[in-house]
Amino acid sequence: MSDQLVINTLDFVRSNRFLQGSIPLVNLERLYSYLANTSGELVYLISGLFDEHNRPMLKISVSGSVALNCQRCLGKMEYELDLETGLLLARSADELSRYDEDIFVDAIYAANELSVLTLVEDEVILGLPISPRHQDTGCCLSTETGIHATTAKEHPFTILASLKRTH
Ligand SMILES: [Zn+2]
């Protein structure tokens, strides 16, 4: 079963391995609250390599079609997921906090037993749009309604600024 897969991250990198597979959406329980339904599956590719500074890292790509809920009309909306991320593997707590301070890299602890399912699930949660919406033509609510909804969500300071401008 692909969802039971576990990798030893540093071994994986040292032996230059890669792993390819698919995970049914129904197995990704932490995604349920984002999804309109759980049909379909995601395809992933994980490869182990050293980056240009000779640091061990995992490259993860995930793709597939997911059904989200449009935040404007609450209707179903197909979203094509196509993610590619690099995660540095920190070998100590020090290294991890150093990587965390660097805004240009993402890092995780170099676990001996990293669940592929959890890894893919984490990446998908980070990669999903925060506020998915249909394109105007595909949304069952009018564009005008959409504009009102957007205005209402504006930051209070933005609204304040526009009030000031009109007085
Ligand atoms: Zn919509």
mmCIF file of C-alpha atoms and ligand atoms in Angstrom:
data_model
loop_
_atom_site.group_PDB
_atom_site.id
_atom_site.type_symbol
_atom_site.label_atom_id
_atom_site.label_comp_id
_atom_site.label_asym_id
_atom_site.label_seq_id
_atom_site.Cartn_x
_atom_site.Cartn_y
_atom_site.Cartn_z
ATOM 1 C CA MET A 1 0.000 0.000 0.000
ATOM 2 C CA SER A 2 1.410 3.331 -1.042
ATOM 3 C CA ASP A 3 -0.053 5.104 2.005
ATOM 4 C CA GLN A 4 2.022 2.948 4.373
ATOM 5 C CA LEU A 5 5.308 3.911 2.735
ATOM 6 C CA VAL A 6 8.034 5.228 4.984
ATOM 7 C CA ILE A 7 11.467 6.451 3.917
ATOM 8 C CA ASN A 8 14.713 6.912 5.776
ATOM 9 C CA THR A 9 15.405 10.413 4.502
ATOM 10 C CA LEU A 10 19.215 10.555 4.650
ATOM 11 C CA ASP A 11 19.637 7.042 3.236
ATOM 12 C CA PHE A 12 17.223 8.021 0.524
ATOM 13 C CA VAL A 13 19.394 11.024 -0.414
ATOM 14 C CA ARG A 14 22.753 9.218 -0.122
ATOM 15 C CA SER A 15 21.628 6.474 -2.446
ATOM 16 C CA ASN A 16 20.131 9.000 -4.864
ATOM 17 C CA ARG A 17 16.796 7.281 -4.808
ATOM 18 C CA PHE A 18 13.455 8.369 -6.095
ATOM 19 C CA LEU A 19 9.977 7.196 -5.399
ATOM 20 C CA GLN A 20 6.957 7.560 -7.587
ATOM 21 C CA GLY A 21 3.394 6.641 -6.858
ATOM 22 C CA SER A 22 -0.160 7.692 -6.396
ATOM 23 C CA ILE A 23 -2.337 8.300 -3.369
ATOM 24 C CA PRO A 24 -6.140 8.231 -3.500
ATOM 25 C CA LEU A 25 -7.554 11.489 -2.109
ATOM 26 C CA VAL A 26 -9.730 9.459 0.230
ATOM 27 C CA ASN A 27 -6.535 8.471 2.111
ATOM 28 C CA LEU A 28 -5.557 12.090 2.763
ATOM 29 C CA GLU A 29 -7.845 12.774 5.708
ATOM 30 C CA ARG A 30 -6.351 16.136 6.617
ATOM 31 C CA LEU A 31 -7.441 17.424 3.201
ATOM 32 C CA TYR A 32 -11.114 16.614 3.711
ATOM 33 C CA SER A 33 -12.045 20.071 4.990
ATOM 34 C CA TYR A 34 -10.684 21.638 1.783
ATOM 35 C CA LEU A 35 -12.330 19.256 -0.639
ATOM 36 C CA ALA A 36 -15.766 19.207 -2.266
ATOM 37 C CA ASN A 37 -15.341 15.456 -2.687
ATOM 38 C CA THR A 38 -12.643 12.830 -2.260
ATOM 39 C CA SER A 39 -12.751 11.149 -5.667
ATOM 40 C CA GLY A 40 -9.562 10.909 -7.665
ATOM 41 C CA GLU A 41 -5.938 10.566 -6.739
ATOM 42 C CA LEU A 42 -2.699 12.504 -6.633
ATOM 43 C CA VAL A 43 0.488 11.443 -8.350
ATOM 44 C CA TYR A 44 3.779 12.152 -6.588
ATOM 45 C CA LEU A 45 7.465 11.944 -7.279
ATOM 46 C CA ILE A 46 9.985 12.263 -4.458
ATOM 47 C CA SER A 47 13.703 12.348 -5.201
ATOM 48 C CA GLY A 48 16.698 12.488 -2.918
ATOM 49 C CA LEU A 49 19.675 14.653 -3.860
ATOM 50 C CA PHE A 50 22.306 17.083 -2.595
ATOM 51 C CA ASP A 51 21.831 20.743 -3.439
ATOM 52 C CA GLU A 52 24.566 23.060 -4.794
ATOM 53 C CA HIS A 53 25.906 23.546 -1.232
ATOM 54 C CA ASN A 54 26.056 19.786 -0.761
ATOM 55 C CA ARG A 55 23.120 19.811 1.622
ATOM 56 C CA PRO A 56 20.782 16.784 1.571
ATOM 57 C CA MET A 57 17.330 17.551 0.286
ATOM 58 C CA LEU A 58 14.131 16.017 -0.972
ATOM 59 C CA LYS A 59 12.451 17.247 -4.104
ATOM 60 C CA ILE A 60 8.743 16.621 -4.121
ATOM 61 C CA SER A 61 6.309 17.061 -6.948
ATOM 62 C CA VAL A 62 2.615 16.391 -6.616
ATOM 63 C CA SER A 63 -0.013 16.710 -9.305
ATOM 64 C CA GLY A 64 -3.620 15.803 -9.853
ATOM 65 C CA SER A 65 -7.084 17.220 -10.040
ATOM 66 C CA VAL A 66 -8.919 18.093 -6.839
ATOM 67 C CA ALA A 67 -12.468 19.354 -6.305
ATOM 68 C CA LEU A 68 -12.522 22.448 -4.084
ATOM 69 C CA ASN A 69 -15.372 24.711 -3.011
ATOM 70 C CA CYS A 70 -15.481 28.128 -4.675
ATOM 71 C CA GLN A 71 -15.376 30.722 -1.914
ATOM 72 C CA ARG A 72 -17.652 33.037 -3.860
ATOM 73 C CA CYS A 73 -20.597 30.792 -4.754
ATOM 74 C CA LEU A 74 -19.672 27.721 -2.639
ATOM 75 C CA GLY A 75 -20.066 25.559 -5.738
ATOM 76 C CA LYS A 76 -17.692 22.803 -6.753
ATOM 77 C CA MET A 77 -14.585 23.851 -8.596
ATOM 78 C CA GLU A 78 -11.993 21.624 -10.251
ATOM 79 C CA TYR A 79 -8.469 22.669 -9.413
ATOM 80 C CA GLU A 80 -5.375 21.340 -11.156
ATOM 81 C CA LEU A 81 -2.700 20.817 -8.585
ATOM 82 C CA ASP A 82 0.879 20.975 -9.825
ATOM 83 C CA LEU A 83 3.360 21.467 -7.023
ATOM 84 C CA GLU A 84 7.104 21.262 -6.889
ATOM 85 C CA THR A 85 9.001 21.837 -3.659
ATOM 86 C CA GLY A 86 12.487 21.306 -2.324
ATOM 87 C CA LEU A 87 12.918 20.495 1.351
ATOM 88 C CA LEU A 88 16.325 20.591 2.999
ATOM 89 C CA LEU A 89 16.928 17.857 5.549
ATOM 90 C CA ALA A 90 18.145 19.216 8.860
ATOM 91 C CA ARG A 91 20.331 16.792 10.810
ATOM 92 C CA SER A 92 20.035 18.583 14.153
ATOM 93 C CA ALA A 93 17.781 21.042 15.953
ATOM 94 C CA ASP A 94 20.440 23.745 15.406
ATOM 95 C CA GLU A 95 20.514 23.130 11.722
ATOM 96 C CA LEU A 96 16.734 23.171 11.543
ATOM 97 C CA SER A 97 16.456 26.527 13.310
ATOM 98 C CA ARG A 98 19.189 27.928 11.056
ATOM 99 C CA TYR A 99 17.273 26.798 7.962
ATOM 100 C CA ASP A 100 14.042 28.165 9.413
ATOM 101 C CA GLU A 101 15.584 31.622 9.589
ATOM 102 C CA ASP A 102 16.453 31.503 5.907
ATOM 103 C CA ILE A 103 13.441 32.702 3.931
ATOM 104 C CA PHE A 104 14.777 31.136 0.748
ATOM 105 C CA VAL A 105 14.653 27.537 1.937
ATOM 106 C CA ASP A 106 12.173 25.138 3.463
ATOM 107 C CA ALA A 107 13.390 22.442 5.765
ATOM 108 C CA ILE A 108 12.206 19.470 7.747
ATOM 109 C CA TYR A 109 13.936 17.274 10.268
ATOM 110 C CA ALA A 110 15.842 14.418 8.634
ATOM 111 C CA ALA A 111 13.655 11.657 10.010
ATOM 112 C CA ASN A 112 14.605 7.979 9.861
ATOM 113 C CA GLU A 113 11.007 7.114 9.212
ATOM 114 C CA LEU A 114 9.212 9.759 7.216
ATOM 115 C CA SER A 115 5.728 8.866 6.088
ATOM 116 C CA VAL A 116 5.330 9.533 2.383
ATOM 117 C CA LEU A 117 1.623 10.099 2.887
ATOM 118 C CA THR A 118 2.175 12.747 5.575
ATOM 119 C CA LEU A 119 4.853 14.440 3.469
ATOM 120 C CA VAL A 120 2.612 14.630 0.402
ATOM 121 C CA GLU A 121 -0.365 15.703 2.524
ATOM 122 C CA ASP A 122 1.657 18.541 4.098
ATOM 123 C CA GLU A 123 2.829 19.796 0.714
ATOM 124 C CA VAL A 124 -0.684 19.741 -0.721
ATOM 125 C CA ILE A 125 -2.140 21.638 2.261
ATOM 126 C CA LEU A 126 0.560 24.302 1.855
ATOM 127 C CA GLY A 127 0.050 24.423 -1.906
ATOM 128 C CA LEU A 128 -3.729 24.758 -2.081
ATOM 129 C CA PRO A 129 -5.130 28.231 -2.767
ATOM 130 C CA ILE A 130 -6.311 29.922 0.439
ATOM 131 C CA SER A 131 -9.422 31.319 -1.170
ATOM 132 C CA PRO A 132 -10.224 29.364 -4.349
ATOM 133 C CA ARG A 133 -12.693 31.004 -6.758
ATOM 134 C CA HIS A 134 -14.157 30.154 -10.140
ATOM 135 C CA GLN A 135 -13.131 32.313 -13.042
ATOM 136 C CA ASP A 136 -15.900 34.919 -13.457
ATOM 137 C CA THR A 137 -17.472 33.084 -16.383
ATOM 138 C CA GLY A 138 -17.614 29.805 -14.484
ATOM 139 C CA CYS A 139 -19.052 31.170 -11.265
ATOM 140 C CA CYS A 140 -22.785 30.960 -10.751
ATOM 141 C CA LEU A 141 -22.809 34.283 -8.875
ATOM 142 C CA SER A 142 -22.535 37.456 -10.929
ATOM 143 C CA THR A 143 -19.278 39.405 -11.155
ATOM 144 C CA GLU A 144 -20.946 42.294 -9.355
ATOM 145 C CA THR A 145 -21.661 40.137 -6.324
ATOM 146 C CA GLY A 146 -18.076 38.947 -6.475
ATOM 147 C CA ILE A 147 -16.765 42.496 -6.305
ATOM 148 C CA HIS A 148 -18.890 43.249 -3.251
ATOM 149 C CA ALA A 149 -17.664 40.117 -1.539
ATOM 150 C CA THR A 150 -14.044 41.114 -2.215
ATOM 151 C CA THR A 151 -14.550 44.640 -0.883
ATOM 152 C CA ALA A 152 -16.054 43.348 2.331
ATOM 153 C CA LYS A 153 -12.971 41.216 2.947
ATOM 154 C CA GLU A 154 -10.502 44.059 2.503
ATOM 155 C CA HIS A 155 -8.182 44.856 5.328
ATOM 156 C CA PRO A 156 -9.747 47.400 7.774
ATOM 157 C CA PHE A 157 -6.885 49.843 7.133
ATOM 158 C CA THR A 158 -7.563 49.768 3.406
ATOM 159 C CA ILE A 159 -11.206 50.599 4.047
ATOM 160 C CA LEU A 160 -10.187 53.338 6.469
ATOM 161 C CA ALA A 161 -7.833 54.776 3.889
ATOM 162 C CA SER A 162 -10.561 54.902 1.278
ATOM 163 C CA LEU A 163 -12.895 56.608 3.763
ATOM 164 C CA LYS A 164 -10.274 59.236 4.438
ATOM 165 C CA ARG A 165 -9.798 59.890 0.772
ATOM 166 C CA THR A 166 -13.499 60.642 0.292
ATOM 167 C CA HIS A 167 -13.688 63.194 3.134
HETATM 168 ZN ZN ZN B 1 -18.078 30.167 -7.940
#
